[in-house]
């Protein structure tokens, strides 16, 4: 428009025509043509604005919808992954896939994709306009373009490894910060603040250095681009200027050039630079997004081993009979075919509905592992675990897990109200049922004394509860769930005698009439159990009730003697065995460390 206006209105030596517009629509008088041109130019800016707005809204909408879908899908896939996966990974690592990697993808879809579309349209559009105006001068103007591309390709190649370094150092810095923050209690109590500051400083310095390495290349690239664009401008100015000024085509060129066309050319040379210098950003965002999507989709492709049978059995009216039949088990990594070391060897026992079975034995003997197999957090390597005669692998996961209630040592409460936490898993429970459960768990009184009673927010944003109170809430939750089978991992951590008594009473209430498995630390639990299984090194070494085991005078009798204060210490042979086991474990850890190095 600008070119046409200059040539026909200001210079007045060419007809007033516009491409694709019928001449009948255009004004004929000079003054009218001038104001028409002004209107078209203003309209062009308005239309540009409107399109930028539409484009932004559409592209953002697209990018964020995709990201919403990716985030939700990857989270729901991740939740279904086996415990094996979570044993291997740190929470921070998984969080960073769900969060940072999803953001990287978003960044690319949002900016990178937009910019690359814009870049291609600009370059092709400008080339098209110039060639249709005057192909000879277009060749002269665009002579710098191969050089611009050459410089860009060089820059991309050179900057790529530096981007890789920078991504690594930003990851490293984040890990450092996250670690130091989540371990702040240890840091404070060990007085290692300055040590941590130094480590963060080191990581931050590395990030600074790697960023500067990228920027140094940028310092060469950007001015280089400007200079090449300047060269293009200068060549166009010289050739076009001579062409108009001498009134005929210079050198081997032929034909006419009008002033308006010349101005258009000069304008266009300025418009290459900005989109082209975006290329390196686009490439960085693309590489980032590529690495991130590999991680996201890698997560989604991890197979689950703990899956439901094709035609799962639903336990409609479970009785709670449990049987372990020659069970062998060992932990495996995500990629292993067989376990390195067996944790359970040939474990067999049974429990009739309503019985209480207690497990005792040294730490690391395999007590928790044994019960995780019942809940199918892992599957046995050999043998079978059955409930009411069905292999747990044949049961639907939903019916299996609603049949079993689990009260663990480490209780977990979600950020929410007391009532919501008790209701977790039985969301439709009436308020009355919640209160009854809390009463049975000896929790009602302390809940009532909280500022908003059952509606008090606990967890991250609310009142903090003591360990004993948290445990009673988790017992209330299990009472409300009303499972046939109960798995209790008694807390070893000391609570005061009164609290312990309350917890014990609520547990007794909970376990009456239910098949109960308990990893026992309290003398009273052990004593009252129908059967006690003594585990050592993954094997059941003794079994019977309390009196039988005391009579047998084996490991159990010794453990009991120490706990009850009847003897001072374990006999030397047990202490020795415990030390050997600890040493074995240390060796194993050293092997793992060496492999990591
Ligand atoms: P207990 O409950 O009797 O203290 P565990 O069942 O927790 O014993 O542990 C039995 C053995 O299995 C230990 O040697 C322990 O190091 C190992 N172990 C426990 N959990 C895992 C796991 N998630 N991955 C690998 N090894 C584990």
XYZ file of C-alpha atoms and ligand atoms in Angstrom:
624
model
C 0.000 0.000 0.000
C 2.798 2.318 0.970
C 4.655 1.590 -2.265
C 1.537 2.101 -4.400
C 0.663 5.334 -2.604
C 4.143 6.777 -3.152
C 4.217 5.826 -6.828
C 0.794 6.949 -7.944
C -0.277 9.629 -5.468
C 2.991 11.277 -4.465
C 5.019 10.662 -7.643
C 1.903 10.497 -9.832
C 3.606 8.556 -12.599
C 1.825 5.208 -12.378
C -1.828 4.071 -12.203
C -3.417 3.556 -8.783
C -4.005 -0.237 -8.671
C -3.867 -2.834 -5.923
C -3.294 -6.562 -6.367
C -6.503 -8.692 -6.122
C -8.728 -5.551 -5.902
C -10.938 -4.554 -8.910
C -10.057 -1.058 -10.190
C -13.745 -0.056 -10.111
C -13.618 -0.096 -6.276
C -10.745 2.377 -6.085
C -11.108 6.175 -6.073
C -9.831 8.098 -9.088
C -9.048 11.597 -7.746
C -5.547 12.091 -6.257
C -6.749 13.431 -2.895
C -9.270 10.640 -2.468
C -6.560 8.114 -3.358
C -4.283 9.562 -0.676
C -6.918 9.330 2.072
C -7.987 5.910 0.868
C -4.375 4.783 1.226
C -4.249 6.153 4.766
C -7.443 4.226 5.621
C -6.090 1.001 4.197
C -2.837 1.357 6.152
C -4.675 2.071 9.410
C -7.066 -0.827 8.693
C -4.065 -3.090 8.095
C -2.733 -2.315 11.590
C -6.148 -2.942 13.133
C -6.538 -6.237 11.278
C -3.033 -7.255 12.376
C -4.006 -6.585 15.966
C -7.213 -8.565 15.698
C -5.437 -11.507 14.092
C -2.678 -11.477 16.671
C -5.365 -11.618 19.322
C -7.287 -14.468 17.649
C -4.085 -16.355 17.001
C -2.886 -15.950 20.565
C -6.189 -17.072 22.027
C -6.467 -20.068 19.693
C -2.857 -21.170 20.121
C -2.907 -20.745 23.891
C -6.158 -22.594 24.160
C -4.749 -25.427 22.097
C -1.478 -25.614 24.030
C -3.088 -25.556 27.443
C -5.775 -28.068 26.557
C -3.119 -30.467 25.324
C -1.143 -29.918 28.498
C -4.167 -30.484 30.697
C -4.778 -33.802 28.968
C -1.118 -34.829 29.195
C -0.879 -33.946 32.871
C -4.067 -35.783 33.830
C -3.254 -38.841 31.741
C 0.288 -39.142 32.968
C -0.808 -38.733 36.565
C -3.455 -41.421 36.312
C -1.041 -43.766 34.542
C 1.604 -43.088 37.130
C -0.740 -43.922 39.988
C -1.342 -47.361 38.544
C 2.348 -48.203 38.334
C 3.698 -50.919 40.601
C 5.342 -50.193 43.940
C 8.544 -51.440 42.313
C 8.542 -48.215 40.292
C 8.118 -46.010 43.356
C 10.809 -47.930 45.273
C 13.254 -47.047 42.505
C 12.323 -43.422 42.024
C 12.577 -40.463 44.307
C 9.399 -38.443 44.764
C 11.221 -35.403 43.437
C 12.074 -37.203 40.249
C 8.467 -38.198 39.527
C 7.258 -34.737 40.496
C 9.674 -33.200 38.051
C 8.268 -35.317 35.207
C 4.706 -34.371 36.052
C 5.568 -30.737 36.593
C 8.709 -29.458 34.866
C 8.512 -31.764 31.899
C 4.865 -30.961 31.372
C 5.798 -27.256 31.539
C 8.541 -27.661 28.961
C 6.079 -29.212 26.595
C 3.685 -26.379 27.279
C 6.359 -23.806 26.608
C 7.053 -25.278 23.223
C 3.414 -25.660 22.231
C 2.713 -22.168 23.460
C 5.702 -20.187 22.158
C 7.975 -22.365 20.090
C 5.283 -23.649 17.792
C 3.768 -20.186 17.319
C 7.132 -18.665 16.576
C 8.096 -21.311 14.071
C 4.817 -20.849 12.212
C 5.324 -17.094 12.244
C 8.905 -17.460 11.056
C 8.002 -19.596 8.058
C 5.089 -17.348 7.086
C 7.249 -14.214 7.358
C 10.112 -15.534 5.274
C 7.934 -17.066 2.579
C 5.565 -14.079 2.558
C 8.330 -11.497 2.251
C 10.055 -13.472 -0.499
C 6.752 -13.748 -2.379
C 6.009 -10.008 -2.177
C 9.503 -8.993 -3.236
C 9.614 -11.400 -6.155
C 6.234 -10.313 -7.446
C 7.266 -6.624 -7.270
C 10.627 -6.953 -8.992
C 12.330 -10.311 -9.223
C 15.735 -8.873 -10.181
C 16.006 -6.551 -7.198
C 14.545 -9.355 -5.044
C 17.532 -11.513 -5.965
C 19.860 -8.697 -4.959
C 18.058 -8.138 -1.647
C 17.802 -11.801 -0.767
C 21.452 -12.495 -1.527
C 22.100 -12.119 2.210
C 19.490 -14.727 3.155
C 21.709 -17.798 2.546
C 24.333 -16.125 4.718
C 21.719 -15.453 7.405
C 20.703 -19.103 7.286
C 24.343 -20.215 7.303
C 25.056 -18.140 10.396
C 21.921 -19.507 12.073
C 22.843 -23.120 11.336
C 26.348 -22.535 12.696
C 24.895 -20.950 15.811
C 22.439 -23.804 16.391
C 25.183 -26.402 16.097
C 27.494 -24.512 18.391
C 24.884 -23.643 20.983
C 23.240 -27.067 21.238
C 25.845 -28.718 23.515
C 25.842 -25.594 25.670
C 22.073 -25.781 26.023
C 22.483 -29.418 27.099
C 24.948 -28.326 29.790
C 22.664 -25.568 30.909
C 19.677 -27.901 31.213
C 21.778 -30.287 33.302
C 22.938 -27.513 35.605
C 19.464 -26.097 36.113
C 18.270 -29.623 37.018
C 21.169 -29.974 39.402
C 20.434 -26.632 41.030
C 16.766 -27.548 41.512
C 17.645 -30.883 43.089
C 20.047 -29.152 45.481
C 17.445 -26.614 46.541
C 14.734 -29.224 46.922
C 16.998 -31.497 48.952
C 18.187 -28.775 51.278
C 14.638 -27.554 51.870
C 13.109 -30.950 52.577
C 15.997 -31.762 54.883
C 15.933 -28.418 56.633
C 15.450 -30.010 60.039
C 18.577 -32.122 59.635
C 20.467 -29.121 58.286
C 19.540 -27.007 61.294
C 20.205 -29.669 63.880
C 23.568 -30.523 62.345
C 24.500 -26.860 62.003
C 25.419 -27.364 58.367
C 23.763 -24.226 56.974
C 26.987 -22.843 55.599
C 27.875 -26.197 54.061
C 24.502 -26.249 52.278
C 24.885 -22.616 51.240
C 28.224 -23.502 49.700
C 26.722 -26.409 47.815
C 23.890 -24.263 46.490
C 26.412 -21.589 45.620
C 28.418 -24.161 43.670
C 25.360 -25.350 41.766
C 24.210 -21.797 41.136
C 27.657 -20.782 39.911
C 27.664 -23.697 37.496
C 24.308 -22.564 36.177
C 25.605 -19.021 35.803
C 28.692 -20.260 33.940
C 26.651 -22.427 31.577
C 24.187 -19.614 30.924
C 27.049 -17.283 30.109
C 28.452 -19.846 27.687
C 25.153 -19.723 25.816
C 25.001 -15.936 25.980
C 28.561 -15.515 24.678
C 27.532 -17.260 21.484
C 24.461 -15.067 21.382
C 26.712 -12.009 21.526
C 28.273 -13.126 18.260
C 25.112 -14.336 16.623
C 22.775 -11.395 17.174
C 25.153 -8.666 15.941
C 26.157 -10.968 13.075
C 22.526 -11.183 12.051
C 22.117 -7.420 12.342
C 25.187 -6.864 10.196
C 24.058 -9.256 7.499
C 20.662 -7.585 7.467
C 22.476 -4.248 7.228
C 24.457 -5.605 4.307
C 21.245 -6.628 2.596
C 19.882 -3.135 3.225
C 23.038 -1.486 1.885
C 23.164 -3.577 -1.292
C 19.468 -2.954 -1.947
C 19.950 0.749 -1.295
C 22.933 1.012 -3.652
C 21.437 -0.998 -6.511
C 17.894 0.389 -6.158
C 19.201 3.929 -5.596
C 21.374 3.845 -8.721
C 18.468 2.339 -10.660
C 16.144 5.266 -9.799
C 18.758 7.970 -9.709
C 20.256 7.037 -13.150
C 16.782 6.365 -14.547
C 17.855 3.017 -15.977
C 18.762 -0.426 -14.699
C 22.418 -0.694 -13.603
C 24.798 -3.450 -14.774
C 23.132 -6.512 -16.183
C 19.716 -5.677 -14.727
C 16.801 -4.737 -16.982
C 13.374 -3.039 -16.692
C 11.983 -0.267 -14.441
C 12.011 0.361 -10.731
C 9.611 2.812 -9.139
C 10.308 4.788 -5.951
C 7.443 3.124 -4.073
C 8.765 -0.336 -4.890
C 12.210 0.745 -3.744
C 10.841 1.908 -0.387
C 8.962 -1.382 0.013
C 12.200 -3.267 -0.532
C 14.048 -1.206 2.050
C 11.282 -1.839 4.586
C 11.281 -5.564 3.980
C 15.023 -5.999 4.536
C 14.393 -4.965 8.130
C 11.811 -7.633 8.732
C 13.953 -10.731 8.279
C 16.136 -10.250 11.285
C 13.755 -10.546 14.222
C 12.050 -13.795 13.167
C 15.344 -15.393 12.152
C 17.014 -14.571 15.434
C 14.146 -16.424 17.155
C 15.364 -19.639 15.549
C 17.794 -20.466 18.335
C 15.089 -20.027 20.979
C 12.736 -22.210 19.006
C 15.385 -24.885 18.682
C 16.097 -24.749 22.418
C 12.416 -25.039 23.264
C 12.052 -27.858 20.774
C 14.982 -29.812 22.220
C 13.651 -29.251 25.719
C 10.200 -30.391 24.713
C 11.602 -33.434 22.944
C 13.570 -34.593 25.982
C 10.567 -33.892 28.196
C 8.085 -35.744 26.052
C 10.424 -38.719 25.963
C 10.324 -38.749 29.750
C 6.549 -38.252 29.925
C 5.744 -40.912 27.358
C 8.427 -43.182 28.791
C 6.528 -43.012 32.065
C 3.272 -43.799 30.332
C 4.840 -46.813 28.602
C 6.120 -48.527 31.749
C 4.214 -51.805 32.018
C 2.390 -52.708 35.231
C 2.980 -56.187 36.592
C 0.301 -55.969 39.238
C -2.671 -56.073 36.907
C -6.104 -57.526 37.265
C -6.895 -60.996 35.917
C -8.947 -61.084 32.694
C -12.022 -62.238 34.514
C -11.499 -61.074 38.105
C -13.382 -62.626 41.002
C -15.256 -60.197 43.235
C -15.460 -61.168 46.900
C -19.077 -60.306 47.634
C -19.235 -61.610 51.146
C -15.689 -62.238 52.304
C -15.080 -64.460 55.323
C -11.458 -63.551 55.873
C -9.706 -66.900 55.635
C -6.084 -66.400 54.583
C -3.513 -68.895 53.424
C 0.144 -68.514 52.433
C 1.234 -71.476 50.366
C 5.024 -71.958 49.965
C 5.617 -68.292 49.174
C 9.008 -67.132 47.849
C 9.706 -63.468 47.234
C 12.515 -61.028 46.468
C 12.496 -57.355 45.444
C 13.311 -56.553 41.830
C 14.176 -53.374 39.958
C 11.841 -52.179 37.211
C 14.031 -53.796 34.540
C 15.031 -56.995 36.339
C 13.721 -60.429 35.414
C 14.525 -62.060 38.698
C 15.354 -60.813 42.168
C 18.967 -60.537 43.239
C 18.224 -61.682 46.713
C 15.298 -63.581 48.210
C 13.574 -61.825 51.096
C 11.041 -64.597 51.839
C 11.732 -68.299 51.552
C 9.067 -70.978 51.493
C 6.669 -69.229 53.843
C 3.501 -71.195 54.622
C 0.831 -70.505 57.229
C -2.902 -69.966 57.487
C -5.395 -67.892 59.458
C -9.027 -68.743 60.079
C -11.646 -65.984 60.019
C -11.394 -63.851 63.155
C -7.979 -65.107 64.263
C -5.098 -62.853 65.193
C -1.653 -63.761 63.916
C 1.341 -61.844 65.204
C 4.723 -61.615 63.509
C 7.828 -61.025 65.511
C 11.488 -61.087 64.604
C 14.459 -58.812 64.034
C 14.328 -55.790 61.715
C 14.781 -56.786 58.102
C 13.449 -60.299 58.682
C 10.687 -59.734 56.123
C 7.615 -59.080 58.270
C 6.350 -56.035 56.366
C 7.174 -57.613 53.046
C 5.097 -60.644 53.933
C 2.018 -58.514 54.503
C 2.573 -56.404 51.396
C 2.083 -59.583 49.386
C -1.357 -60.016 50.948
C -2.368 -56.521 49.797
C -0.786 -57.226 46.416
C 1.593 -54.321 46.493
C 3.929 -56.993 45.092
C 3.341 -60.507 43.736
C 5.191 -63.596 45.011
C 7.944 -64.997 42.831
C 6.717 -68.490 43.634
C 3.838 -69.969 45.621
C 0.506 -68.291 46.280
C -1.399 -66.146 48.759
C -5.094 -66.988 49.013
C -8.125 -65.299 50.544
C -11.187 -67.503 51.050
C -9.561 -70.036 48.714
C -8.966 -67.553 45.850
C -5.459 -66.654 44.760
C -5.183 -62.889 45.362
C -4.094 -62.543 41.728
C -7.542 -63.758 40.627
C -9.408 -61.174 42.707
C -10.414 -57.788 41.425
C -8.066 -55.199 42.909
C -11.027 -53.214 44.147
C -12.546 -56.096 46.082
C -9.139 -57.220 47.375
C -8.322 -53.810 48.761
C -11.730 -53.162 50.224
C -11.506 -56.505 52.043
C -8.234 -55.530 53.692
C -7.711 -52.594 55.993
C -4.189 -51.367 56.643
C -3.006 -49.346 59.595
C 0.636 -48.532 59.072
C 3.333 -47.106 61.302
C 3.566 -43.997 59.237
C 0.084 -42.584 59.093
C -0.663 -40.245 56.263
C -3.260 -37.518 56.456
C -4.361 -35.504 53.475
C -4.736 -31.761 53.612
C -8.436 -31.486 54.471
C -10.802 -31.612 57.427
C -10.782 -34.279 60.134
C -14.056 -35.707 58.816
C -12.743 -35.851 55.245
C -9.704 -37.746 56.425
C -11.756 -40.315 58.292
C -14.087 -40.656 55.324
C -11.226 -41.172 52.870
C -12.111 -44.275 50.841
C -15.753 -44.341 52.052
C -16.769 -40.959 50.762
C -20.486 -41.598 51.119
C -20.368 -42.300 54.879
C -22.871 -40.371 57.022
C -21.633 -37.955 59.672
C -23.005 -40.286 62.352
C -20.921 -43.212 61.100
C -17.835 -40.981 61.074
C -18.445 -39.982 64.695
C -19.040 -43.599 65.730
C -15.781 -44.645 64.085
C -13.941 -41.832 65.843
C -15.442 -42.890 69.160
C -14.369 -46.497 68.619
C -10.890 -45.215 67.787
C -10.764 -43.159 71.019
C -10.431 -40.057 68.867
C -13.795 -38.394 69.434
C -12.746 -36.420 72.492
C -9.666 -34.799 71.086
C -11.508 -34.051 67.822
C -14.251 -32.269 69.751
C -11.634 -30.145 71.476
C -10.228 -28.880 68.146
C -11.298 -25.360 67.100
C -13.884 -26.502 64.540
C -14.338 -30.083 65.747
C -14.762 -32.497 62.852
C -14.493 -29.641 60.365
C -11.067 -28.516 61.516
C -8.535 -28.462 58.711
C -5.524 -30.610 59.426
C -2.344 -31.258 57.513
C -0.457 -28.688 55.601
C -2.713 -25.722 56.106
C -4.263 -26.429 59.468
C -3.840 -27.690 62.965
C -0.932 -30.024 63.546
C -1.718 -33.294 65.304
C 0.543 -35.393 67.488
C 1.702 -38.805 66.316
C -0.718 -40.596 68.636
C -3.650 -38.487 67.410
C -2.772 -39.114 63.776
C -2.644 -42.802 64.462
C -6.085 -42.792 66.063
C -7.506 -40.943 63.053
C -6.085 -43.572 60.768
C -7.600 -46.288 62.989
C -10.958 -44.477 62.779
C -10.620 -44.446 58.989
C -10.067 -48.211 58.999
C -12.971 -48.817 61.380
C -15.232 -46.893 59.028
C -13.989 -48.941 56.103
C -15.004 -52.074 58.044
C -12.717 -54.597 56.341
C -12.800 -58.361 56.956
C -9.038 -58.589 57.162
C -6.825 -56.227 59.061
C -3.118 -55.556 58.645
C -1.516 -53.673 61.517
C 2.021 -52.407 61.559
C 2.413 -51.396 65.176
C 4.319 -48.207 65.732
C 7.702 -48.639 67.324
C 8.050 -44.985 68.143
C 7.437 -44.174 71.751
C 4.118 -42.641 72.714
C 3.212 -41.941 76.305
C 1.614 -44.736 78.285
C -1.792 -43.144 78.305
C -1.851 -42.716 74.533
C -0.557 -46.213 74.067
C -3.406 -47.511 76.199
C -5.942 -45.581 74.107
C -4.441 -46.862 70.885
C -4.349 -50.384 72.219
C -7.993 -50.227 73.227
C -9.071 -48.966 69.846
C -6.992 -51.596 68.098
C -8.528 -54.319 70.225
C -11.962 -53.093 69.243
C -10.904 -52.933 65.618
C -9.444 -56.419 65.507
C -12.242 -58.223 67.347
C -14.118 -60.440 64.831
C -11.679 -59.697 62.044
C -8.809 -61.748 60.739
C -5.871 -59.692 61.956
C -2.202 -59.759 61.036
C -0.009 -57.673 63.198
C 3.641 -56.821 63.129
C 3.925 -56.796 66.864
C 6.105 -54.733 69.130
C 3.853 -54.531 72.156
C 3.966 -57.352 74.656
C 0.219 -57.335 75.134
C -0.480 -57.864 71.427
C 1.958 -60.720 71.202
C 0.664 -62.392 74.267
C -2.981 -62.381 73.210
C -2.429 -63.484 69.604
C -3.908 -66.833 68.526
C -0.684 -67.623 66.781
C 2.779 -66.125 66.759
C 5.139 -66.571 63.823
C 8.783 -65.829 64.439
C 10.598 -64.692 61.311
C 14.313 -64.651 60.815
C 15.997 -63.987 57.501
C 12.820 -64.524 55.514
C 11.944 -67.836 57.056
C 9.478 -68.844 59.725
C 11.727 -70.277 62.397
C 9.209 -70.792 65.180
C 5.436 -70.892 65.423
C 2.872 -71.415 68.179
C 1.072 -69.405 70.818
C 2.843 -67.477 73.544
C 2.999 -70.313 76.088
C 4.169 -72.878 73.558
C 6.947 -70.608 72.358
C 8.102 -69.758 75.862
C 8.274 -73.475 76.570
C 10.243 -74.076 73.368
C 12.891 -71.646 74.708
C 14.077 -70.434 71.287
C 14.501 -66.974 69.734
C 11.021 -65.888 70.835
C 11.625 -66.833 74.449
C 14.835 -64.786 74.364
C 13.200 -61.744 72.731
C 10.422 -61.938 75.272
C 12.879 -62.231 78.093
C 14.697 -59.050 77.001
C 11.484 -57.076 76.478
C 9.950 -58.178 79.737
C 13.165 -57.255 81.513
C 13.748 -60.795 82.713
C 17.125 -61.025 81.050
C 19.440 -58.106 80.285
C 20.521 -58.863 76.782
C 20.163 -61.395 74.014
C 22.540 -64.333 74.181
C 25.768 -63.712 72.281
C 24.851 -66.033 69.402
C 21.809 -63.868 68.452
C 23.751 -60.648 68.746
C 26.435 -62.126 66.544
C 23.882 -63.170 63.922
C 22.299 -59.717 63.920
C 25.733 -58.158 63.378
C 26.453 -60.496 60.492
C 23.182 -59.586 58.856
C 23.884 -55.901 59.266
C 27.337 -56.406 57.747
C 25.822 -58.235 54.765
C 23.488 -55.360 54.170
C 26.310 -52.850 54.335
C 28.236 -54.901 51.760
C 25.207 -54.865 49.514
C 24.863 -51.112 49.833
C 28.530 -50.654 49.026
C 28.037 -52.761 45.904
C 25.149 -50.559 44.878
C 27.214 -47.411 45.502
C 30.078 -48.789 43.462
C 27.696 -49.647 40.614
C 26.266 -46.112 40.747
C 29.720 -44.586 40.535
P 10.858 -56.157 58.547
O 9.471 -55.661 58.322
O 10.898 -57.511 59.174
O 11.727 -55.208 59.268
P 11.120 -55.867 55.718
O 10.054 -56.730 55.154
O 10.862 -54.408 55.783
O 11.539 -56.411 57.140
O 12.460 -56.090 54.891
C 12.942 -57.350 54.516
C 14.139 -57.172 53.607
O 13.733 -56.656 52.366
C 15.200 -56.236 54.147
O 16.474 -56.803 53.853
C 15.003 -54.964 53.374
O 16.230 -54.318 53.187
C 14.439 -55.460 52.072
N 13.480 -54.496 51.500
C 12.383 -53.990 52.106
N 11.700 -53.177 51.280
C 12.368 -53.166 50.110
C 12.173 -52.532 48.853
N 11.120 -51.735 48.617
N 13.068 -52.743 47.863
C 14.129 -53.547 48.071
N 14.377 -54.189 49.220
C 13.522 -54.002 50.247
